[in-house]
Short mmCIF file of C-alpha atoms in Angstrom, two decimals:
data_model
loop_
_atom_site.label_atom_id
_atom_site.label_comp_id
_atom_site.label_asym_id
_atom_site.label_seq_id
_atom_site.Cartn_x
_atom_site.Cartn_y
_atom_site.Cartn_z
CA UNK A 1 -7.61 -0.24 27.68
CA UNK A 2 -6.06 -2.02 24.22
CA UNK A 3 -7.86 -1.04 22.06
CA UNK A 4 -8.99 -3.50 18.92
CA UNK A 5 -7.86 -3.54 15.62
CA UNK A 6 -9.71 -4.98 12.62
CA UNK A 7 -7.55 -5.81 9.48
CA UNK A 8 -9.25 -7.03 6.41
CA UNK A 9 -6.62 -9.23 4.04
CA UNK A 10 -3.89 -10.14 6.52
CA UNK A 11 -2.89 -13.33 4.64
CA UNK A 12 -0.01 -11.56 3.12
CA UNK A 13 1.65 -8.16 2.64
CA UNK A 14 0.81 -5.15 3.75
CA UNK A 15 -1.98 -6.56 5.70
CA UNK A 16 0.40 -9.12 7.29
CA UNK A 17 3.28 -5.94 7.66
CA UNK A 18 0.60 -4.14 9.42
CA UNK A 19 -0.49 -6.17 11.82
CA UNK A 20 2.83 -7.39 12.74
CA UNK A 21 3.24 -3.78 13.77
CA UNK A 22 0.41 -2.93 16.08
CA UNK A 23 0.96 -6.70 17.75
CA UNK A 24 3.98 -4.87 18.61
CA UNK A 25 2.15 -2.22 20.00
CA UNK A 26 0.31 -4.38 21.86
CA UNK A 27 -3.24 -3.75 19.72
CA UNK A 28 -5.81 -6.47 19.64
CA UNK A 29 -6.31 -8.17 16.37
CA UNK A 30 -8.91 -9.01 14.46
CA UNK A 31 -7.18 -10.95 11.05
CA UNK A 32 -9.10 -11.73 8.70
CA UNK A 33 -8.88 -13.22 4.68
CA UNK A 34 -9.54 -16.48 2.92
CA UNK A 35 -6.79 -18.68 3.66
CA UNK A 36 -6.82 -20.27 6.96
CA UNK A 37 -3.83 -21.47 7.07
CA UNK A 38 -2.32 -18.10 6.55
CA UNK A 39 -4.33 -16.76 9.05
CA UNK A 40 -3.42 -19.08 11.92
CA UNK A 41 0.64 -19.07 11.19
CA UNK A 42 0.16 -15.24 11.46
CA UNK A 43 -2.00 -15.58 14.44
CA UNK A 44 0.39 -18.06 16.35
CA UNK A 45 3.29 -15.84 15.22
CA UNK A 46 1.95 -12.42 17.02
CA UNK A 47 0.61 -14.40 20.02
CA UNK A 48 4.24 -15.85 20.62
CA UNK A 49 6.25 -12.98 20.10
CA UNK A 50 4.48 -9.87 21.83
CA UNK A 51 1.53 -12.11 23.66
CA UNK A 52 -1.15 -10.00 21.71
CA UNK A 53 -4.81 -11.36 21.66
CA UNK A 54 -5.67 -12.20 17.88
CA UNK A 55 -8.59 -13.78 16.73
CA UNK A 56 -9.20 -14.92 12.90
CA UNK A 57 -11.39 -14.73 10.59
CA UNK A 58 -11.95 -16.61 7.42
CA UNK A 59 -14.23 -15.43 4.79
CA UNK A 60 -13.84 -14.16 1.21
CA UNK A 61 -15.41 -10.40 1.62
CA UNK A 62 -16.57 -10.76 -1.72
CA UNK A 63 -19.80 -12.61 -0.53
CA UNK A 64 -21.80 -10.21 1.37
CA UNK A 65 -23.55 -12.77 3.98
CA UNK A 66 -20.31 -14.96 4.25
CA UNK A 67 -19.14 -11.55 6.10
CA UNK A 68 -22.05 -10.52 7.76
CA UNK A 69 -21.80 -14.01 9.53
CA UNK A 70 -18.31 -13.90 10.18
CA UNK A 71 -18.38 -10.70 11.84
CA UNK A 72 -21.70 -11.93 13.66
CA UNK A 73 -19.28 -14.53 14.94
CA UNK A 74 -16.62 -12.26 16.57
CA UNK A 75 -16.13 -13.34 20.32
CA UNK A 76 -16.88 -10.93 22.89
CA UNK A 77 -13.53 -9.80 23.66
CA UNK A 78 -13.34 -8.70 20.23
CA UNK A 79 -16.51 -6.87 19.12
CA UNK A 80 -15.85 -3.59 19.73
CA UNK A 81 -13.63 -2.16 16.67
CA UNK A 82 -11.93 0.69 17.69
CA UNK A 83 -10.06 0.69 13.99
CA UNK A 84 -11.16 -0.94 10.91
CA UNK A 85 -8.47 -1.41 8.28
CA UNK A 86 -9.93 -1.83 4.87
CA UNK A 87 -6.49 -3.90 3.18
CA UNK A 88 -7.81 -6.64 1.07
CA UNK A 89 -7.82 -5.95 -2.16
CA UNK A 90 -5.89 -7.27 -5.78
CA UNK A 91 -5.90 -6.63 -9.35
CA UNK A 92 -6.44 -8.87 -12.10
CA UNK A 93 -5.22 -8.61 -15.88
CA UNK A 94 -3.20 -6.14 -18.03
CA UNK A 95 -5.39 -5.87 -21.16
CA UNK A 96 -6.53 -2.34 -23.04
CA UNK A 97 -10.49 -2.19 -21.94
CA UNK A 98 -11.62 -3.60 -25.06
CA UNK A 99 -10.22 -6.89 -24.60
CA UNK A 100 -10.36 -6.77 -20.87
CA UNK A 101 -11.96 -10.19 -18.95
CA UNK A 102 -15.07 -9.52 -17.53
CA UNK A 103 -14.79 -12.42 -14.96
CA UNK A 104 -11.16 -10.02 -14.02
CA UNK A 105 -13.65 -6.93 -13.88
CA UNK A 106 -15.99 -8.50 -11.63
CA UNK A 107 -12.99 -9.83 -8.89
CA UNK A 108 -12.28 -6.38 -8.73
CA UNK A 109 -15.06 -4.67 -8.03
CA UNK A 110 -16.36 -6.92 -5.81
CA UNK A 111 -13.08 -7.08 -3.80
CA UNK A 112 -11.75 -3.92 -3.96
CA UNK A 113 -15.46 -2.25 -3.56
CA UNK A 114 -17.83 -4.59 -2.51
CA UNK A 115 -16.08 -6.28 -0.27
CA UNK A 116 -14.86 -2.91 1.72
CA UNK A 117 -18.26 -1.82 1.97
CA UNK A 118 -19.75 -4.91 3.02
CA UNK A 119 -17.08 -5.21 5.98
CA UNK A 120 -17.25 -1.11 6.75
CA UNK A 121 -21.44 -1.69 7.12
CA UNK A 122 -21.06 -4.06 9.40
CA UNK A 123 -18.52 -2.47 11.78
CA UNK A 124 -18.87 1.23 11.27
CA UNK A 125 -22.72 1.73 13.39
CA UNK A 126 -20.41 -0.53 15.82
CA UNK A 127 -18.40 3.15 16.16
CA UNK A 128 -21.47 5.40 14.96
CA UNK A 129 -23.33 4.13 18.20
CA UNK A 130 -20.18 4.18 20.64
CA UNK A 131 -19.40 7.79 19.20
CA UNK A 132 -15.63 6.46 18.36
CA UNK A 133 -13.45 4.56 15.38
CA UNK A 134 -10.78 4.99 12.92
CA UNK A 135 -11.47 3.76 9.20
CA UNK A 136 -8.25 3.19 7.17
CA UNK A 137 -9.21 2.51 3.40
CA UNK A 138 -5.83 1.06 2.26
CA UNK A 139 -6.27 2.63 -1.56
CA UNK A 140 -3.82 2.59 -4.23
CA UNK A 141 -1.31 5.53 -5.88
CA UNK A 142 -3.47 3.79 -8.89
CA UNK A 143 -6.74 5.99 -6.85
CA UNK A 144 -5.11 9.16 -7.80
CA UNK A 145 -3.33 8.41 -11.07
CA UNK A 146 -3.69 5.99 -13.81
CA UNK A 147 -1.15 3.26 -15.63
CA UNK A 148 -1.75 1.95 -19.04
CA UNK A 149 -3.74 -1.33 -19.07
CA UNK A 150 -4.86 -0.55 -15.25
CA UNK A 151 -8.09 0.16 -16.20
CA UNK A 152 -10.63 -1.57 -13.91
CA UNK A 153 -7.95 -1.71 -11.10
CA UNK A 154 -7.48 2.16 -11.02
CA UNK A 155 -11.23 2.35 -11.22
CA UNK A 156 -11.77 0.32 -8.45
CA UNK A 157 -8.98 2.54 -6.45
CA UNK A 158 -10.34 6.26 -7.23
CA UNK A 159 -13.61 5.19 -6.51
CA UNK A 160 -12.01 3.94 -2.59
CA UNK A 161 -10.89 7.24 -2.69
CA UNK A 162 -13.64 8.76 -3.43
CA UNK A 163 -15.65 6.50 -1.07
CA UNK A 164 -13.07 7.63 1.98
CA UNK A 165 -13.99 11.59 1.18
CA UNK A 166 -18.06 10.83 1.40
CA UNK A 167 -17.61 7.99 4.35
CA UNK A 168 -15.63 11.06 6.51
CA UNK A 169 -18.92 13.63 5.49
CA UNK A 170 -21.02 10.90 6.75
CA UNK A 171 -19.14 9.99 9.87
CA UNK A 172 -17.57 13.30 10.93
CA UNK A 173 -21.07 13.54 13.19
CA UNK A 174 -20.28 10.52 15.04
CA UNK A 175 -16.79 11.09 15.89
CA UNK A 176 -15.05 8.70 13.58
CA UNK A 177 -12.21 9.40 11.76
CA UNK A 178 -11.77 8.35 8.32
CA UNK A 179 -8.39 8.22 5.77
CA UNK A 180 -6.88 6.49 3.26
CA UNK A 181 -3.29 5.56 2.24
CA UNK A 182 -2.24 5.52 -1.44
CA UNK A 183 0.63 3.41 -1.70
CA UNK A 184 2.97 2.49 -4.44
CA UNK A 185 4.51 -0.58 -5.80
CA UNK A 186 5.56 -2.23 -2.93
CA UNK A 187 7.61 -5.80 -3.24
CA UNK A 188 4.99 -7.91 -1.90
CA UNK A 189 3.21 -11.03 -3.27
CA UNK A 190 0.36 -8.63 -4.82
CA UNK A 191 3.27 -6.86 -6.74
CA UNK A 192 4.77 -10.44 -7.74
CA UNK A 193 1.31 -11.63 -8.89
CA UNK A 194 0.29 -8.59 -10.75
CA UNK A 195 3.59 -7.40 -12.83
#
C-alpha cells in the first residue's frame, strides 16, 4: 500500500526538493503552502514524471481555522497521513533585539511555531488513533546554535526542537515516530531572501 505523505511549504526549496524525491518513490502527496500557482506546477510536474497521486493544498498555516478547514477538505484518498513533514517555515529581519520589528517577530512565531502546531493537531490523533505516523519537524542548525542578529529566528528553531523531544514523549505510546532535521544554509530561495 503507498503510503501518504504530507508536506507543509512545498512552494519552494526544500519542501519542493523533498517531495520531488518521494514522487520518485512513488509516495502519495499531500502539498501544501500559499501560492497556488506554485502548488499546481509542482503538482502537474510529479504527476507527469513518476504518475504519483498529489493533491494540493492552499492555505497560509499561520491562520489556525484556514488549516483546520483545509485539512477538513482532504479527499478520501488522501486522509490518512502516514508522514507529516513540518517544512514551512522563514525568517524575517537582521536587527540586534532592541531594534527588532515586531510585525517580523510575529511572522515568525506564528509560522515557524504556530503554524507547525496547528497542522501537527490536526493530523497527529489521525496516527494516535491508527497506532502509526512519522513526524518530521524540518528545524534549523539555527535550533541548536545561534548567529548574531538571528534572534527571533533561532528562537523560533530551538523551541521546534524542543517541541520534537516533548511531541516523541507524548507520542512514543501510540507508535509514532517523531525527528527533526537541522539543516544549514542551503542555496534555496529562503537563503536568497534572508542573507
Amino acid at each position: 500500500m503507498t503510503e501518504t505523505v504530507f508536506i507543509t511549504g512545498a512552494t519552494s526549496g526544500i519542501g519542493a526538493a523533498t517531495a520531488r524525491l518521494l514522487a520518485e518513490k512513488g509516495y502519495r502527496l499531500v502539498l501544501t503552502g500559499r501560492r497556488a500557482e506554485r502548488l499546481e506546477r509542482l503538482k502537474e510536474e510529479l504527476e507527469n514524471s513518476f504518475s504519483t497521486p498529489v493533491c494540493t493544498l492552499t492555505f497560509d498555516i499561520r491562520q489556525q481555522e484556514e488549516a483546520d478547514k483545509a485539512i477538513a477538505s482532504l479527499p478520501e484518498a488522501f486522509r490518512t497521513v502516514d508522514i507529516l513533514i513540518n517544512n514551512a517555515g522563514l525568517a524575517a529581519g537582521l536587527s540586534p533585539l532592541q531594534e527588532g520589528s515586531l510585525t517580523d517577530w510575529e511572522e515568525m512565531i506564528d509560522t515557524n511555531l504556530k503554524g507547525l502546531l496547528y497542522v501537527t493537531r490536526r493530523i497527529a490523533p489521525i496516527m494516535a488513533e491508527r497506532k502509526k505516523g512519522h513526524i518530521v519537524n524540518i528545524s534549523s542548525i539555527a535550533g541548536k546554535e545561534t548567529y548574531p542578529m538571528g534572534n527571533v529566528y533561532c528562537a523560533t528553531k530551538h523551541a521546534v526542537q524542543s517541541l520534537t523531544k516533548a511531541m516523541r514523549l507524548d507520542m512514543v505510546k501510540y507508535g509514532i515516530r517523531v525527528s527533526s532535521v537541522a539543516p544549514g544554509a542551503v542555496k534555496t530561495e529562503f537563503s536568497t531572501v534572508r542573507f
